[in-house]
PDB file of C-alpha atoms in Angstrom:
ATOM      1  CA  GLN A  29      -3.913   0.470 -63.111  1.00  0.00           C
ATOM      2  CA  VAL A  30      -1.075   1.175 -65.101  1.00  0.00           C
ATOM      3  CA  GLN A  31       1.034  -1.767 -66.335  1.00  0.00           C
ATOM      4  CA  LEU A  32       3.673  -2.515 -67.890  1.00  0.00           C
ATOM      5  CA  GLN A  33       5.638  -5.313 -70.022  1.00  0.00           C
ATOM      6  CA  GLU A  34       8.728  -6.216 -71.577  1.00  0.00           C
ATOM      7  CA  SER A  35       9.223  -8.223 -74.504  1.00  0.00           C
ATOM      8  CA  GLY A  36      11.950  -9.575 -76.402  1.00  0.00           C
ATOM      9  CA  PRO A  37      14.583 -12.128 -76.650  1.00  0.00           C
ATOM     10  CA  GLY A  38      16.487 -13.614 -73.727  1.00  0.00           C
ATOM     11  CA  LEU A  39      19.535 -14.452 -75.530  1.00  0.00           C
ATOM     12  CA  VAL A  40      21.999 -12.292 -77.659  1.00  0.00           C
ATOM     13  CA  LYS A  41      25.488 -13.361 -78.726  1.00  0.00           C
ATOM     14  CA  PRO A  42      28.590 -11.210 -78.142  1.00  0.00           C
ATOM     15  CA  SER A  43      28.808  -7.992 -80.115  1.00  0.00           C
ATOM     16  CA  GLU A  44      25.346  -8.183 -81.214  1.00  0.00           C
ATOM     17  CA  THR A  45      22.457  -5.316 -80.226  1.00  0.00           C
ATOM     18  CA  LEU A  46      20.146  -6.612 -77.227  1.00  0.00           C
ATOM     19  CA  SER A  47      16.552  -5.028 -78.434  1.00  0.00           C
ATOM     20  CA  LEU A  48      13.819  -5.015 -76.007  1.00  0.00           C
ATOM     21  CA  THR A  49       9.872  -3.213 -76.432  1.00  0.00           C
ATOM     22  CA  CYS A  50       7.864  -2.047 -73.279  1.00  0.00           C
ATOM     23  CA  THR A  51       4.316  -1.970 -74.171  1.00  0.00           C
ATOM     24  CA  VAL A  52       2.498  -0.068 -71.581  1.00  0.00           C
ATOM     25  CA  SER A  53      -1.557  -0.192 -70.483  1.00  0.00           C
ATOM     26  CA  GLY A  54      -4.236   0.670 -68.688  1.00  0.00           C
ATOM     27  CA  GLY A  55      -3.207   4.529 -68.769  1.00  0.00           C
ATOM     28  CA  SER A  56      -1.823   7.121 -71.155  1.00  0.00           C
ATOM     29  CA  ILE A  57       1.668   6.983 -72.381  1.00  0.00           C
ATOM     30  CA  SER A  58       1.732  10.728 -73.000  1.00  0.00           C
ATOM     31  CA  THR A  59       1.399  12.030 -69.586  1.00  0.00           C
ATOM     32  CA  HIS A  60       5.042  10.194 -67.578  1.00  0.00           C
ATOM     33  CA  TYR A  61       8.381   9.631 -68.714  1.00  0.00           C
ATOM     34  CA  TRP A  62       9.247   5.803 -69.151  1.00  0.00           C
ATOM     35  CA  THR A  63      13.000   4.525 -67.686  1.00  0.00           C
ATOM     36  CA  TRP A  64      14.740   1.389 -68.253  1.00  0.00           C
ATOM     37  CA  ILE A  65      16.367  -0.333 -65.015  1.00  0.00           C
ATOM     38  CA  ARG A  66      18.597  -3.395 -65.390  1.00  0.00           C
ATOM     39  CA  GLN A  67      19.908  -5.187 -62.404  1.00  0.00           C
ATOM     40  CA  SER A  68      22.465  -8.264 -62.720  1.00  0.00           C
ATOM     41  CA  PRO A  69      24.469  -9.888 -59.495  1.00  0.00           C
ATOM     42  CA  GLY A  70      27.745  -7.754 -60.266  1.00  0.00           C
ATOM     43  CA  LYS A  71      25.890  -4.200 -60.296  1.00  0.00           C
ATOM     44  CA  GLY A  72      23.267  -4.612 -58.789  1.00  0.00           C
ATOM     45  CA  LEU A  73      20.012  -1.965 -59.872  1.00  0.00           C
ATOM     46  CA  GLU A  74      21.169   0.647 -62.488  1.00  0.00           C
ATOM     47  CA  TRP A  75      19.415   3.057 -64.354  1.00  0.00           C
ATOM     48  CA  ILE A  76      19.792   3.153 -67.755  1.00  0.00           C
ATOM     49  CA  GLY A  77      17.663   6.175 -69.405  1.00  0.00           C
ATOM     50  CA  ASP A  78      14.483   7.628 -69.540  1.00  0.00           C
ATOM     51  CA  ILE A  79      12.245   9.036 -72.714  1.00  0.00           C
ATOM     52  CA  PHE A  80       9.239  11.292 -72.451  1.00  0.00           C
ATOM     53  CA  TYR A  81       6.839  10.581 -75.444  1.00  0.00           C
ATOM     54  CA  THR A  82       8.208  13.470 -77.242  1.00  0.00           C
ATOM     55  CA  GLY A  83      10.982  11.174 -78.591  1.00  0.00           C
ATOM     56  CA  THR A  84      13.627  13.090 -76.229  1.00  0.00           C
ATOM     57  CA  PRO A  85      15.770  10.619 -74.630  1.00  0.00           C
ATOM     58  CA  THR A  86      18.517  10.635 -70.833  1.00  0.00           C
ATOM     59  CA  TYR A  87      20.988   8.293 -71.222  1.00  0.00           C
ATOM     60  CA  ASN A  88      23.353   7.226 -67.997  1.00  0.00           C
ATOM     61  CA  PRO A  89      26.703   8.052 -69.399  1.00  0.00           C
ATOM     62  CA  SER A  90      28.523   4.658 -69.060  1.00  0.00           C
ATOM     63  CA  LEU A  91      26.101   3.278 -71.680  1.00  0.00           C
ATOM     64  CA  LYS A  92      25.511   6.393 -73.827  1.00  0.00           C
ATOM     65  CA  SER A  93      28.189   5.292 -76.665  1.00  0.00           C
ATOM     66  CA  ARG A  94      26.380   2.539 -77.032  1.00  0.00           C
ATOM     67  CA  LEU A  95      22.295   3.156 -76.329  1.00  0.00           C
ATOM     68  CA  THR A  96      19.333   3.959 -78.111  1.00  0.00           C
ATOM     69  CA  ILE A  97      15.546   4.489 -76.790  1.00  0.00           C
ATOM     70  CA  SER A  98      13.221   5.632 -78.289  1.00  0.00           C
ATOM     71  CA  VAL A  99       9.360   5.838 -78.152  1.00  0.00           C
ATOM     72  CA  ASP A 100       5.840   4.711 -80.102  1.00  0.00           C
ATOM     73  CA  THR A 101       2.969   6.932 -78.519  1.00  0.00           C
ATOM     74  CA  SER A 102       0.761   5.220 -81.727  1.00  0.00           C
ATOM     75  CA  LYS A 103       1.907   1.885 -80.372  1.00  0.00           C
ATOM     76  CA  LYS A 104       1.893   3.063 -76.184  1.00  0.00           C
ATOM     77  CA  GLN A 105       5.679   1.298 -76.599  1.00  0.00           C
ATOM     78  CA  PHE A 106       9.099   2.429 -76.105  1.00  0.00           C
ATOM     79  CA  SER A 107      11.674   0.185 -77.205  1.00  0.00           C
ATOM     80  CA  LEU A 108      15.795  -0.413 -75.296  1.00  0.00           C
ATOM     81  CA  ASN A 109      18.316  -0.899 -78.165  1.00  0.00           C
ATOM     82  CA  LEU A 110      22.190  -1.296 -77.042  1.00  0.00           C
ATOM     83  CA  ALA A 111      25.051  -2.485 -79.290  1.00  0.00           C
ATOM     84  CA  SER A 112      27.988  -4.344 -78.934  1.00  0.00           C
ATOM     85  CA  VAL A 113      26.799  -6.605 -75.601  1.00  0.00           C
ATOM     86  CA  THR A 114      29.106  -8.308 -74.063  1.00  0.00           C
ATOM     87  CA  ALA A 115      28.645 -11.231 -70.291  1.00  0.00           C
ATOM     88  CA  ALA A 116      28.650  -7.630 -68.861  1.00  0.00           C
ATOM     89  CA  ASP A 117      25.587  -6.754 -70.040  1.00  0.00           C
ATOM     90  CA  THR A 118      23.195  -9.907 -69.197  1.00  0.00           C
ATOM     91  CA  ALA A 119      20.990  -9.027 -66.512  1.00  0.00           C
ATOM     92  CA  VAL A 120      17.374  -8.746 -66.136  1.00  0.00           C
ATOM     93  CA  TYR A 121      15.622  -5.590 -67.802  1.00  0.00           C
ATOM     94  CA  TYR A 122      12.788  -3.448 -66.147  1.00  0.00           C
ATOM     95  CA  CYS A 123      10.731  -1.339 -67.663  1.00  0.00           C
ATOM     96  CA  ALA A 124       9.114   1.789 -65.285  1.00  0.00           C
ATOM     97  CA  ARG A 125       7.326   4.677 -65.458  1.00  0.00           C
ATOM     98  CA  VAL A 126       8.726   7.708 -63.754  1.00  0.00           C
ATOM     99  CA  ASP A 127       6.225   9.791 -62.076  1.00  0.00           C
ATOM    100  CA  THR A 128       7.455  13.385 -60.190  1.00  0.00           C
ATOM    101  CA  ILE A 129       6.481  14.739 -57.063  1.00  0.00           C
ATOM    102  CA  ASP A 130       7.991  17.482 -55.614  1.00  0.00           C
ATOM    103  CA  ALA A 131      10.334  17.702 -58.179  1.00  0.00           C
ATOM    104  CA  VAL A 132      11.965  14.219 -57.124  1.00  0.00           C
ATOM    105  CA  ASP A 133      11.354  11.227 -59.265  1.00  0.00           C
ATOM    106  CA  LEU A 134      10.601   7.862 -58.665  1.00  0.00           C
ATOM    107  CA  PHE A 135       9.395   4.837 -60.481  1.00  0.00           C
ATOM    108  CA  ASP A 136       6.188   3.876 -59.021  1.00  0.00           C
ATOM    109  CA  TYR A 137       5.105   1.611 -61.899  1.00  0.00           C
ATOM    110  CA  TRP A 138       7.672  -1.816 -62.943  1.00  0.00           C
ATOM    111  CA  GLY A 139       7.406  -4.243 -65.580  1.00  0.00           C
ATOM    112  CA  GLN A 140       8.018  -7.887 -64.266  1.00  0.00           C
ATOM    113  CA  GLY A 141      11.011  -8.452 -65.451  1.00  0.00           C
ATOM    114  CA  ILE A 142      12.771  -9.766 -68.689  1.00  0.00           C
ATOM    115  CA  LEU A 143      16.096 -12.027 -68.599  1.00  0.00           C
ATOM    116  CA  VAL A 144      18.499 -11.139 -71.005  1.00  0.00           C
ATOM    117  CA  THR A 145      21.425 -13.276 -71.233  1.00  0.00           C
ATOM    118  CA  VAL A 146      24.710 -12.586 -73.572  1.00  0.00           C
ATOM    119  CA  SER A 147      26.435 -15.859 -74.709  1.00  0.00           C
ATOM    120  CA  SER A 148      27.377 -17.368 -77.571  1.00  0.00           C
TER     121      SER A 148
ATOM    122  CA  ASP B  11      27.728   9.675 -60.121  1.00  0.00           C
ATOM    123  CA  ILE B  12      26.604   9.791 -56.364  1.00  0.00           C
ATOM    124  CA  GLN B  13      27.180   6.491 -54.504  1.00  0.00           C
ATOM    125  CA  MET B  14      24.709   4.986 -52.029  1.00  0.00           C
ATOM    126  CA  THR B  15      26.265   3.037 -49.804  1.00  0.00           C
ATOM    127  CA  GLN B  16      23.698   0.938 -46.828  1.00  0.00           C
ATOM    128  CA  SER B  17      24.126  -1.315 -44.283  1.00  0.00           C
ATOM    129  CA  PRO B  18      23.459  -3.415 -43.157  1.00  0.00           C
ATOM    130  CA  SER B  19      24.055  -5.992 -46.315  1.00  0.00           C
ATOM    131  CA  SER B  20      21.910  -7.991 -44.482  1.00  0.00           C
ATOM    132  CA  LEU B  21      20.033  -8.711 -41.490  1.00  0.00           C
ATOM    133  CA  SER B  22      17.832 -11.430 -39.526  1.00  0.00           C
ATOM    134  CA  ALA B  23      14.868 -10.260 -36.993  1.00  0.00           C
ATOM    135  CA  SER B  24      11.818 -11.573 -35.594  1.00  0.00           C
ATOM    136  CA  VAL B  25       8.234 -10.992 -35.715  1.00  0.00           C
ATOM    137  CA  GLY B  26       7.894  -7.712 -33.997  1.00  0.00           C
ATOM    138  CA  ASP B  27      11.202  -6.287 -34.269  1.00  0.00           C
ATOM    139  CA  ARG B  28      11.907  -3.170 -35.157  1.00  0.00           C
ATOM    140  CA  VAL B  29      14.859  -2.752 -37.703  1.00  0.00           C
ATOM    141  CA  ILE B  30      16.200   0.131 -39.744  1.00  0.00           C
ATOM    142  CA  ILE B  31      18.507   0.328 -42.431  1.00  0.00           C
ATOM    143  CA  THR B  32      20.706   3.213 -43.348  1.00  0.00           C
ATOM    144  CA  CYS B  33      21.504   5.056 -46.471  1.00  0.00           C
ATOM    145  CA  ARG B  34      24.236   7.029 -46.690  1.00  0.00           C
ATOM    146  CA  ALA B  35      24.930   9.501 -50.080  1.00  0.00           C
ATOM    147  CA  SER B  36      28.433  10.494 -51.042  1.00  0.00           C
ATOM    148  CA  GLN B  37      27.483  14.000 -51.216  1.00  0.00           C
ATOM    149  CA  SER B  38      24.304  15.920 -50.493  1.00  0.00           C
ATOM    150  CA  ILE B  39      21.039  14.945 -52.166  1.00  0.00           C
ATOM    151  CA  THR B  40      19.041  16.951 -49.127  1.00  0.00           C
ATOM    152  CA  ARG B  41      15.523  15.277 -49.709  1.00  0.00           C
ATOM    153  CA  TYR B  42      15.567  13.053 -53.341  1.00  0.00           C
ATOM    154  CA  LEU B  43      15.510   9.879 -52.059  1.00  0.00           C
ATOM    155  CA  ASN B  44      13.403   6.558 -52.504  1.00  0.00           C
ATOM    156  CA  TRP B  45      12.891   3.439 -51.144  1.00  0.00           C
ATOM    157  CA  TYR B  46      12.315   0.332 -52.820  1.00  0.00           C
ATOM    158  CA  GLN B  47      11.181  -3.503 -51.355  1.00  0.00           C
ATOM    159  CA  GLN B  48      11.921  -6.551 -53.636  1.00  0.00           C
ATOM    160  CA  LYS B  49      11.287 -10.050 -53.109  1.00  0.00           C
ATOM    161  CA  PRO B  50      12.584 -12.788 -55.060  1.00  0.00           C
ATOM    162  CA  GLY B  51      12.119 -13.225 -58.672  1.00  0.00           C
ATOM    163  CA  LYS B  52       9.799  -9.951 -58.419  1.00  0.00           C
ATOM    164  CA  ALA B  53      10.435  -5.909 -59.202  1.00  0.00           C
ATOM    165  CA  PRO B  54      10.942  -3.816 -57.167  1.00  0.00           C
ATOM    166  CA  LYS B  55       7.771  -1.823 -55.254  1.00  0.00           C
ATOM    167  CA  LEU B  56       8.078   1.763 -54.308  1.00  0.00           C
ATOM    168  CA  LEU B  57       7.693   2.408 -50.717  1.00  0.00           C
ATOM    169  CA  ILE B  58       8.541   5.285 -49.749  1.00  0.00           C
ATOM    170  CA  TYR B  59       9.246   8.823 -51.820  1.00  0.00           C
ATOM    171  CA  THR B  60      11.232  12.115 -50.836  1.00  0.00           C
ATOM    172  CA  THR B  61      12.584  10.791 -48.217  1.00  0.00           C
ATOM    173  CA  SER B  62       9.484  10.253 -45.581  1.00  0.00           C
ATOM    174  CA  THR B  63       6.520  10.012 -47.579  1.00  0.00           C
ATOM    175  CA  LEU B  64       4.600   6.633 -47.821  1.00  0.00           C
ATOM    176  CA  GLN B  65       3.429   5.170 -51.251  1.00  0.00           C
ATOM    177  CA  SER B  66      -0.353   4.762 -51.817  1.00  0.00           C
ATOM    178  CA  GLY B  67      -1.482   1.467 -49.975  1.00  0.00           C
ATOM    179  CA  VAL B  68       2.220   0.913 -48.161  1.00  0.00           C
ATOM    180  CA  PRO B  69       1.260   0.063 -44.120  1.00  0.00           C
ATOM    181  CA  SER B  70       2.268   2.512 -41.700  1.00  0.00           C
ATOM    182  CA  ARG B  71       4.772   0.194 -39.915  1.00  0.00           C
ATOM    183  CA  PHE B  72       7.351   1.423 -42.620  1.00  0.00           C
ATOM    184  CA  SER B  73       8.656   5.466 -42.237  1.00  0.00           C
ATOM    185  CA  GLY B  74      11.580   7.162 -43.492  1.00  0.00           C
ATOM    186  CA  GLY B  75      13.312   9.850 -42.340  1.00  0.00           C
ATOM    187  CA  GLY B  76      16.957  12.071 -43.080  1.00  0.00           C
ATOM    188  CA  SER B  77      18.770  14.775 -45.176  1.00  0.00           C
ATOM    189  CA  GLY B  78      21.548  15.693 -46.641  1.00  0.00           C
ATOM    190  CA  THR B  79      23.329  12.873 -47.334  1.00  0.00           C
ATOM    191  CA  ASP B  80      21.989  10.028 -43.859  1.00  0.00           C
ATOM    192  CA  PHE B  81      18.581   8.590 -44.391  1.00  0.00           C
ATOM    193  CA  THR B  82      16.971   5.314 -42.769  1.00  0.00           C
ATOM    194  CA  LEU B  83      14.065   3.172 -43.097  1.00  0.00           C
ATOM    195  CA  THR B  84      12.110   2.339 -40.210  1.00  0.00           C
ATOM    196  CA  ILE B  85       9.876  -1.349 -39.590  1.00  0.00           C
ATOM    197  CA  SER B  86       7.902  -1.651 -36.927  1.00  0.00           C
ATOM    198  CA  GLY B  87       6.599  -4.130 -35.320  1.00  0.00           C
ATOM    199  CA  LEU B  88       8.218  -6.529 -38.558  1.00  0.00           C
ATOM    200  CA  GLN B  89       5.827  -9.142 -40.607  1.00  0.00           C
ATOM    201  CA  PRO B  90       6.504 -12.355 -42.389  1.00  0.00           C
ATOM    202  CA  ALA B  91       5.426 -10.353 -45.231  1.00  0.00           C
ATOM    203  CA  ASP B  92       8.301  -7.826 -44.787  1.00  0.00           C
ATOM    204  CA  SER B  93      10.905 -10.623 -45.722  1.00  0.00           C
ATOM    205  CA  ALA B  94      12.420  -8.655 -49.145  1.00  0.00           C
ATOM    206  CA  THR B  95      16.463  -6.766 -50.212  1.00  0.00           C
ATOM    207  CA  TYR B  96      15.481  -3.121 -49.779  1.00  0.00           C
ATOM    208  CA  TYR B  97      16.948  -0.704 -52.376  1.00  0.00           C
ATOM    209  CA  CYS B  98      16.972   3.130 -51.384  1.00  0.00           C
ATOM    210  CA  GLN B  99      17.298   5.671 -54.572  1.00  0.00           C
ATOM    211  CA  GLN B 100      18.546   8.847 -55.601  1.00  0.00           C
ATOM    212  CA  SER B 101      16.577  11.323 -57.950  1.00  0.00           C
ATOM    213  CA  TYR B 102      19.047  14.469 -56.694  1.00  0.00           C
ATOM    214  CA  SER B 103      20.842  14.322 -59.829  1.00  0.00           C
ATOM    215  CA  ALA B 104      21.541  12.153 -63.279  1.00  0.00           C
ATOM    216  CA  PRO B 105      22.331   9.196 -63.093  1.00  0.00           C
ATOM    217  CA  ARG B 106      20.074   8.048 -60.747  1.00  0.00           C
ATOM    218  CA  THR B 107      21.887   5.529 -58.403  1.00  0.00           C
ATOM    219  CA  PHE B 108      20.376   3.237 -56.049  1.00  0.00           C
ATOM    220  CA  GLY B 109      21.998   1.515 -53.481  1.00  0.00           C
ATOM    221  CA  GLN B 110      23.544  -2.223 -52.620  1.00  0.00           C
ATOM    222  CA  GLY B 111      20.300  -3.030 -51.484  1.00  0.00           C
ATOM    223  CA  THR B 112      20.060  -4.453 -48.054  1.00  0.00           C
ATOM    224  CA  LYS B 113      18.354  -8.024 -46.950  1.00  0.00           C
ATOM    225  CA  LEU B 114      16.514  -8.457 -44.336  1.00  0.00           C
ATOM    226  CA  GLU B 115      15.128 -11.947 -43.332  1.00  0.00           C
ATOM    227  CA  ILE B 116      12.537 -12.901 -40.627  1.00  0.00           C
ATOM    228  CA  LYS B 117      13.604 -15.576 -38.454  1.00  0.00           C
TER     229      LYS B 117
END
C-alpha cells in the first residue's frame, strides 16, 4: 500500500520561501509522476505541479515564477519550494501520486496534508 | 485554463435517496473527468476516473456519466457515510483544474 507523508514548517513569514517534502513509502518512486495540490478556503483545490523521477517538472503557470519542484529518488522524496509567499499562499498542502489509466491522469494516493500558514 | 463548475454547491438528502451532482467544463474535455470525495480533515479520495470507472473499493451505489462538457456523479441509495464534499477534476489539459465542490449533507 503506497503511503505519502508531507513534512515541513507550518508557519512561514511573508516574502520567505515555503519548503515542503513528501516521503513515499510502500512503493517505488520511479514508476509514477508525483504531484503537489493545495486547498485554501478562497480558491478550493489547486493543482501546483508534477514531477517524474527523472526530475522533469511541470508547473501550474499561475505559480511557475515562484515554484520549484524536485525529486530525490535515493530518499524516496519529492519537494516543493514556493518563493516570495503571501497570505494568499496559506493553505493545506497535499502531495499525491499521479497514475495514468487510458491516457487519463488521476490522483490515486494522497498524503494527509499539512497546513501552512503565511503570517509574520 | 479549463474552468470546472459544479452544481449544486450544497444539498441535503435522506438515507436511501438518489442524488445527482453535475459538473460542467468550460470546453470539451471528452471523457477526461475524475471525481473525488473529501471528508472533513481528510485528503480527497478518488472515487471515479475517466468519467465512469469506479476506483477499486468504491461502492457500486456511486456512478458517473457524461462526455464533452457535461458530467454527472450519481449516488443511489444514500448512506450516512456518503456525507462529504465531492469534487470533479479534469485531466484533459494542463493545468489540471477542479470544480469548487458540492457539499452533501445526510438528513
